Coordinates of C-alpha atoms in Angstrom, one line a residue:
X1 CA -29.6 29.4 4.3
X2 CA -26.7 27.0 4.3
X3 CA -23.1 27.4 4.0
X4 CA -21.8 26.0 1.1
X5 CA -19.1 23.3 2.5
X6 CA -18.4 21.5 -0.4
X7 CA -14.8 21.6 -1.0
X8 CA -12.6 19.1 -3.6
X9 CA -11.5 16.0 -1.5
X10 CA -7.8 14.5 -1.4
X11 CA -7.0 12.9 -4.5
X12 CA -3.6 10.9 -4.5
X13 CA -2.0 9.6 -7.7
X14 CA -1.4 6.1 -7.4
X15 CA -1.3 2.7 -9.1
X16 CA -0.2 0.6 -7.0
X17 CA -2.4 -2.8 -6.5
X18 CA -0.9 -3.9 -3.3
X19 CA -1.1 -2.6 0.1
X20 CA 2.6 -2.1 0.9
X21 CA 2.8 -0.1 4.3
X22 CA 6.3 1.3 3.6
X23 CA 5.5 4.3 6.2
X24 CA 5.6 1.7 9.0
X25 CA 9.2 1.0 8.6
X26 CA 12.0 3.0 7.9
X27 CA 14.1 -0.2 7.2
X28 CA 11.6 -0.7 4.3
X29 CA 11.5 2.9 3.2
X30 CA 15.6 2.8 2.6
X31 CA 14.2 0.3 -0.6
X32 CA 12.3 3.1 -2.3
X33 CA 15.3 5.3 -2.2
X34 CA 17.0 2.5 -4.2
X35 CA 14.3 2.4 -6.5
X36 CA 14.0 6.1 -7.1
X37 CA 17.8 6.0 -7.9
X38 CA 17.5 3.4 -10.2
X39 CA 14.4 5.4 -12.0
X40 CA 16.9 8.5 -11.7
X41 CA 19.5 6.5 -13.6
X42 CA 16.8 6.0 -16.3
X43 CA 15.7 9.1 -16.6
X44 CA 19.1 10.8 -17.3
X45 CA 19.6 7.9 -20.1
X46 CA 16.4 9.0 -21.6
X47 CA 17.3 12.6 -21.3
X48 CA 20.9 12.0 -23.0
X49 CA 19.0 9.6 -25.9
X50 CA 16.8 12.8 -26.5
X51 CA 19.8 15.3 -26.6
X52 CA 21.5 13.2 -29.0
X53 CA 18.2 13.3 -31.1
X54 CA 17.9 16.9 -31.0
X55 CA 21.9 17.2 -32.0
X56 CA 21.1 15.1 -35.1
X57 CA 18.0 17.4 -36.2
X58 CA 20.0 20.6 -35.4
X59 CA 22.8 19.3 -38.1
X60 CA 20.2 18.5 -40.6
X61 CA 18.8 21.9 -40.1
X62 CA 22.5 23.4 -40.4
X63 CA 23.0 21.5 -43.3
X64 CA 19.7 22.5 -45.2
X65 CA 20.2 26.3 -44.0
X66 CA 23.3 26.5 -45.7
X67 CA 22.1 25.1 -48.8
X68 CA 18.8 27.2 -48.8
X69 CA 20.7 30.2 -48.3
X70 CA 22.7 29.8 -51.5
X71 CA 20.3 28.5 -53.6
X72 CA 17.9 31.1 -52.8
X73 CA 19.8 33.6 -54.0
X74 CA 20.1 32.6 -58.0
X75 CA 17.7 29.4 -58.1
X76 CA 18.1 28.7 -61.8
X77 CA 21.6 29.4 -61.8
X78 CA 22.1 26.8 -58.8
X79 CA 19.9 24.3 -60.3
X80 CA 21.4 25.0 -63.8
X81 CA 24.1 22.4 -61.9
X82 CA 22.8 18.9 -62.7
X83 CA 24.4 17.8 -59.5
X84 CA 22.2 20.7 -57.3
X85 CA 19.4 19.3 -59.0
X86 CA 19.7 15.6 -58.5
X87 CA 20.3 16.4 -54.9
X88 CA 17.5 18.6 -54.7
X89 CA 15.2 15.8 -55.8
X90 CA 17.0 13.4 -53.6
X91 CA 17.0 15.4 -50.4
X92 CA 12.7 16.3 -50.9
X93 CA 12.5 12.5 -51.3
X94 CA 14.3 10.6 -49.0
X95 CA 16.1 12.8 -46.6
X96 CA 13.6 14.8 -45.6
X97 CA 11.6 11.3 -45.1
X98 CA 14.6 10.0 -43.1
X99 CA 14.6 13.7 -40.9
X100 CA 10.6 13.1 -40.2
X101 CA 11.1 9.2 -38.9
X102 CA 14.0 10.9 -36.7
X103 CA 11.8 13.1 -35.2
X104 CA 9.4 10.9 -34.7
X105 CA 11.4 8.2 -33.2
X106 CA 10.2 7.7 -29.6
X107 CA 13.1 7.9 -27.0
X108 CA 11.3 7.2 -23.9
X109 CA 10.7 3.3 -24.2
X110 CA 13.2 2.4 -22.3
X111 CA 12.3 4.8 -19.4
X112 CA 8.7 4.0 -19.4
X113 CA 9.1 0.3 -19.6
X114 CA 11.2 0.8 -15.9
X115 CA 8.9 3.2 -14.8
X116 CA 5.8 0.6 -15.2
X117 CA 8.1 -2.0 -13.8
X118 CA 9.0 -0.2 -10.9
X119 CA 5.2 1.7 -10.3
X120 CA 4.1 -1.7 -8.8
X121 CA 6.5 -1.0 -5.8
X122 CA 5.6 2.3 -5.3
X123 CA 4.2 3.6 -2.0
X124 CA 0.4 4.1 -2.3
X125 CA -2.6 6.2 -0.9
X126 CA -2.3 4.5 1.9
X127 CA 1.6 5.0 2.8
X128 CA 1.2 9.2 1.9
X129 CA -1.9 9.5 4.2
X130 CA 0.0 7.8 7.0
X131 CA 3.4 9.4 6.3
X132 CA 1.2 12.8 7.0
X133 CA -0.7 11.3 9.9
X134 CA 2.9 10.7 11.2
X135 CA 4.1 14.1 10.9
X136 CA 0.9 15.1 12.7
X137 CA 1.5 12.8 15.5
X138 CA 5.1 14.0 16.0
X139 CA 3.6 17.7 15.8
X140 CA 1.2 16.9 18.8
X141 CA 3.5 14.4 20.5
X142 CA 6.6 16.8 21.1
X143 CA 4.7 20.0 20.9
X144 CA 6.0 21.3 17.8
X145 CA 4.7 24.2 15.6
X146 CA 4.0 24.2 12.1
X147 CA 6.9 26.5 11.4
X148 CA 9.3 24.2 13.1
X149 CA 8.6 21.1 11.2
X150 CA 8.4 22.8 7.9
X151 CA 11.6 24.5 8.3
X152 CA 13.0 21.3 9.3
X153 CA 14.4 22.5 12.7
X154 CA 14.1 19.4 14.3
X155 CA 16.7 18.0 17.0
X156 CA 19.3 15.5 16.3
X157 CA 18.8 15.8 12.1
X158 CA 21.6 15.4 10.2
X159 CA 20.1 15.9 6.6
X160 CA 18.0 19.0 7.0
X161 CA 14.8 19.1 4.8
X162 CA 11.9 22.2 4.6
X163 CA 8.3 21.6 3.4
X164 CA 7.0 23.7 0.6
X165 CA 3.8 25.6 0.6
X166 CA 2.5 22.8 -1.5
X167 CA 3.7 20.1 1.0
X168 CA 1.7 22.1 3.8
X169 CA -1.1 22.4 2.1
X170 CA -1.0 18.6 1.1
X171 CA -1.1 17.9 5.0
X172 CA -3.7 20.1 5.4
X173 CA -6.0 18.5 2.9
X174 CA -5.7 15.1 4.8
X175 CA -6.3 16.6 8.0
X176 CA -9.5 17.7 6.4
X177 CA -10.6 14.2 4.6
X178 CA -10.4 13.1 8.1
X179 CA -12.9 15.9 9.5
X180 CA -9.7 17.3 11.6
X181 CA -10.3 20.9 11.6
X182 CA -7.9 21.8 14.2
X183 CA -4.8 20.7 12.1
X184 CA -6.5 21.6 9.0
X185 CA -6.3 25.2 10.1
X186 CA -2.6 24.7 11.3
X187 CA -1.4 23.5 8.2
X188 CA -3.1 25.8 5.7
X189 CA -2.5 28.8 8.3
X190 CA 1.3 28.0 7.3
X191 CA 1.2 27.5 3.6
X192 CA -0.5 30.5 3.6
X193 CA 2.5 32.3 5.7
X194 CA 4.8 30.6 3.1
X195 CA 3.0 32.0 0.4
X196 CA 2.6 35.4 1.7
X197 CA 6.2 35.3 2.4
X198 CA 6.7 35.2 -1.0
X199 CA 7.6 31.8 -1.9
X200 CA 7.4 30.9 -5.7
X201 CA 5.1 28.4 -5.8
X202 CA 2.0 27.3 -8.1
X203 CA -0.3 27.1 -5.2
X204 CA -3.2 29.3 -5.7
X205 CA -4.0 31.4 -2.6
X206 CA -7.7 31.1 -3.3
X207 CA -7.7 27.4 -2.6
X208 CA -5.9 27.6 0.4
X209 CA -8.0 30.6 2.0
X210 CA -11.3 28.1 0.8
X211 CA -10.1 25.4 3.1
X212 CA -9.1 27.5 5.7
X213 CA -11.9 29.9 6.2
X214 CA -14.0 26.6 6.3
X215 CA -11.9 24.7 8.8
X216 CA -11.8 27.7 11.4
X217 CA -15.7 28.1 10.7
X218 CA -16.4 24.4 12.0
X219 CA -14.1 25.1 15.0
X220 CA -16.8 28.0 15.7
X221 CA -14.8 31.1 15.0
X222 CA -17.1 32.9 13.2
X223 CA -15.4 36.4 13.2
X224 CA -12.0 34.9 11.8
X225 CA -14.1 33.0 9.2
X226 CA -15.7 35.9 8.0
X227 CA -12.5 37.8 7.7
X228 CA -10.6 34.8 5.6
X229 CA -14.0 34.8 3.3
X230 CA -13.5 38.8 3.0
X231 CA -9.8 38.1 1.8
X232 CA -10.6 35.1 -0.6
X233 CA -13.3 37.2 -2.4
X234 CA -10.4 40.1 -2.7
X235 CA -8.4 37.8 -4.9
X236 CA -11.2 36.1 -6.5
X237 CA -14.6 38.4 -6.5
X238 CA -16.6 35.6 -8.5
X239 CA -15.7 32.8 -6.5
X240 CA -18.9 31.0 -6.0
X241 CA -18.6 29.1 -2.6
X242 CA -17.0 32.3 -1.3
X243 CA -19.5 34.3 -1.9
X244 CA -22.4 32.2 -0.6
X245 CA -20.2 31.5 2.9
X246 CA -20.2 35.3 2.9
X247 CA -23.3 35.7 3.1
X248 CA -24.0 33.0 5.4
X249 CA -21.7 34.5 7.7
X250 CA -23.2 37.9 7.8
X251 CA -26.5 36.5 8.5
X252 CA -25.5 34.3 11.2
X253 CA -23.4 37.0 12.8
X254 CA -26.4 39.4 12.6
X255 CA -28.7 37.2 13.8
X256 CA -26.3 36.4 17.2
X257 CA -26.1 40.3 17.3
X258 CA -30.0 40.8 17.5
X259 CA -29.9 38.2 20.5
X260 CA -27.5 40.1 22.5
X261 CA -29.1 43.2 21.8
X262 CA -32.7 42.4 22.9
X263 CA -31.2 40.5 25.9
X264 CA -30.7 42.1 29.3
X265 CA -27.9 40.2 30.2
X266 CA -24.2 40.8 28.6
X267 CA -23.6 39.7 25.6
X268 CA -22.1 36.2 25.6
X269 CA -18.9 35.2 22.9
X270 CA -19.8 32.2 21.4
X271 CA -17.9 29.4 22.0
X272 CA -15.1 27.9 19.9
X273 CA -14.2 24.2 19.9
X274 CA -10.5 24.5 18.5
X275 CA -8.1 21.8 20.0
X276 CA -7.2 18.2 19.2
X277 CA -9.5 15.7 18.2
X278 CA -10.5 13.6 21.5
X279 CA -9.5 9.6 20.9
X280 CA -9.4 6.5 22.6
X281 CA -6.6 6.8 25.2
X282 CA -7.1 8.0 28.3
X283 CA -3.6 8.7 29.7
X284 CA -2.7 10.9 26.2
X285 CA -1.5 13.4 28.4
X286 CA 0.9 11.6 30.8
X287 CA 2.0 9.3 27.9
X288 CA 3.2 12.4 25.5
X289 CA 4.7 14.1 28.5
X290 CA 6.8 11.2 29.4
X291 CA 7.8 11.1 25.5
X292 CA 8.8 14.8 26.2
X293 CA 11.0 13.8 28.7
X294 CA 8.4 15.6 31.0
X295 CA 6.5 14.0 34.5
X296 CA 9.3 11.4 35.2
X297 CA 8.5 10.8 38.7
X298 CA 11.7 9.4 40.0
X299 CA 12.8 11.1 43.2
X300 CA 16.2 12.0 44.6
X301 CA 15.3 9.8 47.6
X302 CA 14.3 7.0 45.2
X303 CA 17.2 7.2 43.1
X304 CA 19.6 6.8 45.8
X305 CA 18.2 3.0 46.0
X306 CA 19.4 2.3 42.1
X307 CA 22.3 0.9 41.8
X308 CA 24.9 -0.3 38.9
X309 CA 26.6 -3.7 39.4
X310 CA 28.6 -6.6 37.6
X311 CA 25.9 -9.3 37.0
X312 CA 26.8 -12.8 36.5
X313 CA 23.5 -14.4 35.9
X314 CA 23.3 -15.7 39.6
X315 CA 27.0 -17.7 38.8
X316 CA 26.1 -18.8 35.4
X317 CA 29.2 -20.7 34.1
X318 CA 28.5 -18.1 30.8
X319 CA 29.5 -15.2 33.3
X320 CA 31.2 -15.9 36.2
X321 CA 34.1 -14.9 34.3
X322 CA 33.0 -11.9 32.4
X323 CA 29.8 -10.8 34.2
X324 CA 27.8 -8.1 32.3
X325 CA 27.1 -4.9 33.5
X326 CA 23.5 -4.3 35.1
X327 CA 21.8 -0.9 36.0
X328 CA 18.6 -0.5 37.7
X329 CA 16.6 2.0 35.7
X330 CA 13.5 1.7 38.2
X331 CA 12.4 0.5 41.3
X332 CA 8.7 -0.2 41.0
X333 CA 8.0 -2.2 38.8
X334 CA 12.0 -3.2 39.0
X335 CA 13.5 -2.3 35.5
X336 CA 17.2 -3.4 35.0
X337 CA 18.8 -2.3 31.7
X338 CA 21.9 -4.8 30.5
X339 CA 24.6 -2.8 28.6
X340 CA 26.6 -4.0 26.2
X341 CA 24.6 -7.1 25.8
X342 CA 24.7 -7.5 21.8
X343 CA 27.2 -6.5 19.7
X344 CA 27.6 -4.8 16.4
X345 CA 27.8 -7.7 14.4
X346 CA 25.0 -9.4 15.9
X347 CA 22.8 -6.6 15.5
X348 CA 23.6 -6.5 11.5
X349 CA 22.8 -10.5 11.6
X350 CA 19.4 -9.9 13.2
X351 CA 18.6 -7.3 11.1
X352 CA 19.8 -8.9 7.8
X353 CA 17.7 -12.0 8.6
X354 CA 14.8 -10.3 9.7
X355 CA 14.4 -7.2 7.1
X356 CA 13.2 -9.4 4.1
X357 CA 10.3 -10.6 6.7
X358 CA 9.3 -7.5 8.1
X359 CA 5.4 -7.3 8.4
X360 CA 3.0 -4.8 9.7
X361 CA 2.7 -5.3 13.3
X362 CA -0.3 -6.7 14.8
X363 CA -2.4 -6.3 18.1
X364 CA -4.6 -8.5 20.0
X365 CA -8.2 -7.6 19.0
X366 CA -10.2 -8.1 22.4
X367 CA -13.4 -8.4 20.8
X368 CA -12.7 -10.7 17.8
X369 CA -9.8 -12.3 19.5
X370 CA -8.0 -12.0 15.9
X371 CA -4.6 -10.2 15.2
X372 CA -5.4 -7.0 13.3
X373 CA -3.4 -3.7 12.4
X374 CA -4.2 -0.8 14.3
X375 CA -2.9 3.0 14.0
X376 CA -1.8 3.2 17.3
X377 CA 1.0 0.8 16.5
X378 CA 3.0 1.9 13.5
X379 CA 5.9 -0.6 12.9
X380 CA 6.9 -3.8 11.0
X381 CA 8.1 -6.7 13.0
X382 CA 9.7 -10.4 12.0
X383 CA 9.9 -13.7 14.3
X384 CA 13.0 -15.3 14.6
X385 CA 13.8 -18.9 15.7
X386 CA 16.4 -20.0 17.3
X387 CA 17.3 -23.0 15.1
X388 CA 17.5 -20.5 12.1
X389 CA 20.7 -19.3 12.8
X390 CA 23.5 -19.6 15.3
X391 CA 23.2 -16.0 16.6
X392 CA 19.8 -16.3 17.2
X393 CA 20.3 -19.3 19.3
X394 CA 23.1 -17.7 21.3
X395 CA 21.2 -14.3 22.1
X396 CA 18.4 -16.9 23.4
X397 CA 20.9 -18.6 25.4
X398 CA 22.5 -15.4 26.7
X399 CA 18.7 -14.3 27.8
X400 CA 18.3 -18.0 29.5
X401 CA 21.3 -17.5 31.7
X402 CA 20.6 -13.8 32.7
X403 CA 17.4 -14.4 33.8
X404 CA 16.8 -18.1 34.6
X405 CA 13.8 -18.1 32.2
X406 CA 13.5 -21.0 30.0
X407 CA 13.7 -19.9 26.4
X408 CA 11.9 -23.3 25.2
X409 CA 8.7 -22.0 26.1
X410 CA 8.9 -18.7 25.3
X411 CA 7.8 -16.9 22.3
X412 CA 10.1 -16.5 19.1
X413 CA 12.2 -13.4 19.3
X414 CA 10.5 -10.5 17.7
X415 CA 12.4 -8.0 15.8
X416 CA 10.7 -4.7 15.3
X417 CA 12.0 -1.4 12.8
X418 CA 9.8 1.7 13.5
X419 CA 8.5 3.7 10.5
X420 CA 7.6 7.9 10.2
X421 CA 6.6 8.8 14.0
X422 CA 6.5 4.9 14.6
X423 CA 5.0 4.1 18.0
X424 CA 3.2 1.8 20.0
X425 CA 0.5 3.6 22.4
X426 CA 0.3 2.8 26.2
X427 CA -0.5 -1.5 26.4
X428 CA 0.0 -4.8 28.3
X429 CA 2.0 -7.2 27.1
X430 CA 0.3 -9.5 29.6
X431 CA -3.7 -10.9 29.1
X432 CA -5.7 -9.4 31.6
X433 CA -8.5 -11.3 33.6
X434 CA -11.1 -10.8 30.7
X435 CA -8.6 -11.9 28.3
X436 CA -8.3 -15.6 29.0
X437 CA -7.5 -16.7 25.7
X438 CA -5.5 -13.7 24.6
X439 CA -2.4 -16.2 23.7
X440 CA -4.0 -19.6 23.0
X441 CA -3.4 -19.6 19.6
X442 CA 0.5 -19.1 21.0
X443 CA 0.1 -21.9 23.2
X444 CA 2.6 -20.3 25.6
X445 CA 0.3 -19.1 28.5
X446 CA 0.2 -15.8 29.9
X447 CA 3.4 -13.3 29.6
X448 CA 5.3 -13.5 32.8
X449 CA 8.3 -11.0 31.2
X450 CA 9.6 -9.0 28.7
X451 CA 13.1 -8.5 27.6
X452 CA 14.1 -5.8 25.0
X453 CA 17.2 -5.2 23.0
X454 CA 18.0 -2.0 21.5
X455 CA 19.6 -2.4 18.3
X456 CA 20.1 1.4 17.3
X457 CA 20.4 4.8 18.8
X458 CA 17.8 7.1 18.3
X459 CA 18.4 10.9 18.0
X460 CA 15.2 12.0 19.1
X461 CA 12.1 10.7 20.5
X462 CA 11.4 6.5 20.7
X463 CA 11.8 6.1 24.5
X464 CA 10.1 3.5 26.2
X465 CA 7.7 4.7 28.8
X466 CA 5.4 3.5 31.6
X467 CA 2.8 6.1 32.0
X468 CA 1.3 4.6 35.4
X469 CA 4.5 5.3 37.5
X470 CA 6.1 8.1 35.6
X471 CA 9.1 5.9 33.9
X472 CA 10.7 6.7 30.8
X473 CA 13.9 4.3 29.4
X474 CA 15.6 5.6 26.4
X475 CA 16.9 3.8 23.5
X476 CA 21.0 3.2 23.8
X477 CA 22.3 0.5 20.9
X478 CA 24.1 -2.9 22.2
X479 CA 22.0 -2.7 25.7
X480 CA 18.6 -4.5 26.9
X481 CA 16.0 -3.6 29.4
X482 CA 14.2 -6.4 31.4
X483 CA 10.9 -6.4 33.5
X484 CA 8.5 -8.9 35.0
X485 CA 4.7 -8.5 33.8
X486 CA 3.4 -10.6 36.4
X487 CA 3.5 -11.0 40.3
X488 CA 4.7 -14.3 42.1
X489 CA 1.0 -14.9 42.7
X490 CA 0.6 -15.0 38.6
X491 CA -1.6 -11.5 38.7
X492 CA -0.8 -8.9 36.3
X493 CA 1.0 -6.2 37.3
X494 CA -0.8 -3.4 36.1
X495 CA 2.2 -0.8 36.9
X496 CA 4.2 -2.4 34.0
X497 CA 1.7 -1.0 31.3
X498 CA 4.4 0.7 28.6
X499 CA 4.3 2.3 25.5
X500 CA 7.1 3.1 22.5
X501 CA 7.2 6.7 21.9
X502 CA 6.8 8.1 18.2
X503 CA 10.4 8.2 16.7
X504 CA 11.0 11.9 16.2
X505 CA 14.4 11.6 14.2
X506 CA 15.9 8.2 13.5
X507 CA 15.3 4.5 12.4
X508 CA 14.3 2.6 15.9
X509 CA 15.2 -1.4 15.8
X510 CA 14.7 -3.7 18.5
X511 CA 14.5 -6.9 19.4
X512 CA 12.0 -8.6 22.0
X513 CA 11.8 -11.4 24.0
X514 CA 8.5 -12.6 25.6
X515 CA 8.5 -15.1 28.4
X516 CA 5.4 -17.1 29.5
X517 CA 4.2 -18.7 32.2
X518 CA 4.8 -22.1 30.9
X519 CA 8.3 -21.1 32.0
X520 CA 7.1 -19.8 35.3
X521 CA 5.0 -23.0 36.0
X522 CA 8.1 -25.3 34.5
X523 CA 10.6 -23.6 36.9
X524 CA 8.4 -23.7 40.0
X525 CA 8.4 -27.6 39.4
X526 CA 11.9 -27.5 39.2
X527 CA 12.3 -25.7 42.2
X528 CA 10.5 -28.4 43.6
X529 CA 11.8 -31.3 42.4
X530 CA 15.0 -30.3 42.6
X531 CA 14.7 -29.6 45.9
X532 CA 13.3 -32.8 47.1
X533 CA 15.4 -34.9 45.0
X534 CA 18.4 -33.1 43.2
X535 CA 20.8 -32.4 45.7
X536 CA 20.1 -36.0 47.5
X537 CA 20.8 -38.1 44.1
X538 CA 23.3 -36.0 42.5
X539 CA 20.8 -35.0 39.8
X540 CA 18.8 -31.8 38.7
X541 CA 19.6 -28.3 39.6
X542 CA 22.8 -27.1 41.0
X543 CA 22.6 -25.2 44.5
X544 CA 23.1 -21.8 42.7
X545 CA 20.3 -22.7 39.9
X546 CA 18.2 -23.7 42.6
X547 CA 18.2 -20.4 44.8
X548 CA 18.0 -18.6 41.8
X549 CA 14.9 -20.3 40.3
X550 CA 13.2 -19.9 43.9
X551 CA 14.0 -16.4 44.3
X552 CA 12.4 -15.2 41.3
X553 CA 9.5 -17.7 41.1
X554 CA 8.4 -19.2 44.4
X555 CA 6.8 -18.3 47.2
X556 CA 8.5 -17.5 50.7
X557 CA 7.6 -20.9 52.1
X558 CA 8.9 -22.7 49.1
X559 CA 11.9 -20.2 49.0
X560 CA 12.9 -20.8 52.6
X561 CA 12.6 -24.6 51.9
X562 CA 15.0 -24.2 48.7
X563 CA 17.5 -22.2 50.4
X564 CA 18.4 -24.8 53.2
X565 CA 18.4 -27.8 50.7
X566 CA 22.0 -27.4 50.1
X567 CA 22.6 -28.3 53.6
X568 CA 21.1 -31.9 52.7
X569 CA 23.9 -34.4 53.2
X570 CA 24.9 -36.1 49.6

């Protein structure tokens, strides 16, 4: 005997022909609100046209009703008047035909045409599935129960929204289609609770119980599956699959009971296998704890060694008179935050340039060597060059002055906007030894350092975390964080493995500057040439840039030489 386990699969309506990936960017999802607003305006116009048509029909009816009532009282006397006789002929021959034409007139043409036009920009099945996965990802990462999500009780929300029983059912069905029976059970139970509480809904409890009992069975909880199936049959005694499952569950339980009774040992309860599906990420638990603000490893003793200061970019002409505020976020690896480093006007300009060009963010596939999309990176990005706008050039120059890194060899600035539950799971910005050609296409060499602008505040979630060291850095609009990915030797610093936590509430915008080892090599050469020739002949690097260059990139022997270089007689 086999359990009847074929349940209806998820069918989502969509006629969108192109892959849109709306769910990966809140910035792009805002365009959908404008589309929906336009459709609503068109729908209201259609309703007004139908109402006007109905009013005209009512007037016809009132007129005919008055005439008919008078005429039927004395038909011959009424028609004895030649005018009445003529008007009767006219009404039945032409006026009722006009009324028929009015009734048959289709007022929906404008609305249907607009809807057809806009439908090509609608989200597709992938978007709806991606949005559902995002809610489940947030549920898992932030330890949220289904009731909290369904009631919209999230931290930092300004616009509270709730899920209906149908919404919860859809989340459960999407989990079911992916054989994720753990989340299927959670969301089907939530749908059932809301129906049991009296929520008005067209959703059939029998259908919910059908999915729920099977999901529970798949996780090894036979007793609960039997109980749910019996409840299903109380509502629909003729349910074919339910009756088949009931017999199967009872058969299995009887079989297990006989095994237990025939054994001298104590009966062993069958093990259930409930829990989240296993995935590819070994540090999942540490990563998610940090996202929730748990497990941060900064001790009070280490905290005392972190400072705030005014930073002039090692006497950069740009920052000598107006130094920027620098704060130590972490010690090893050293992560610093620059405050008030990008203005609101600059942020809006960057977003304005980037938004039309946002595309689904990709990752480097170490097997194929190609760029591809991945579920562990949910965002859209755009690449901006300094020559495109003075604001971009100014931002690049600002980074160069503060870090001493040559932006001419850096990758273009990457602007990212995260979507629903937007994230980038733990990764390295640099290429490991087994990925020698990771950035060959870019022609930039390995990635020595990362600069990250935060261009929005995030009410909840969205932290940048470093699971290897237990560090968490939180988004703050107008600030930037900076760290080195490589040691002075050129070896990768594995403690810089980091992640962008899922955005729980809000929209996260970031701008990334990735600086390559070409800049590293160039500056070391500058250090050497400047030390040997620059000061003697009045050319090359200035003394303060020379020391800065050496401090950042040169070994101890070269550093000693460079620091002494200013003593050379001019």
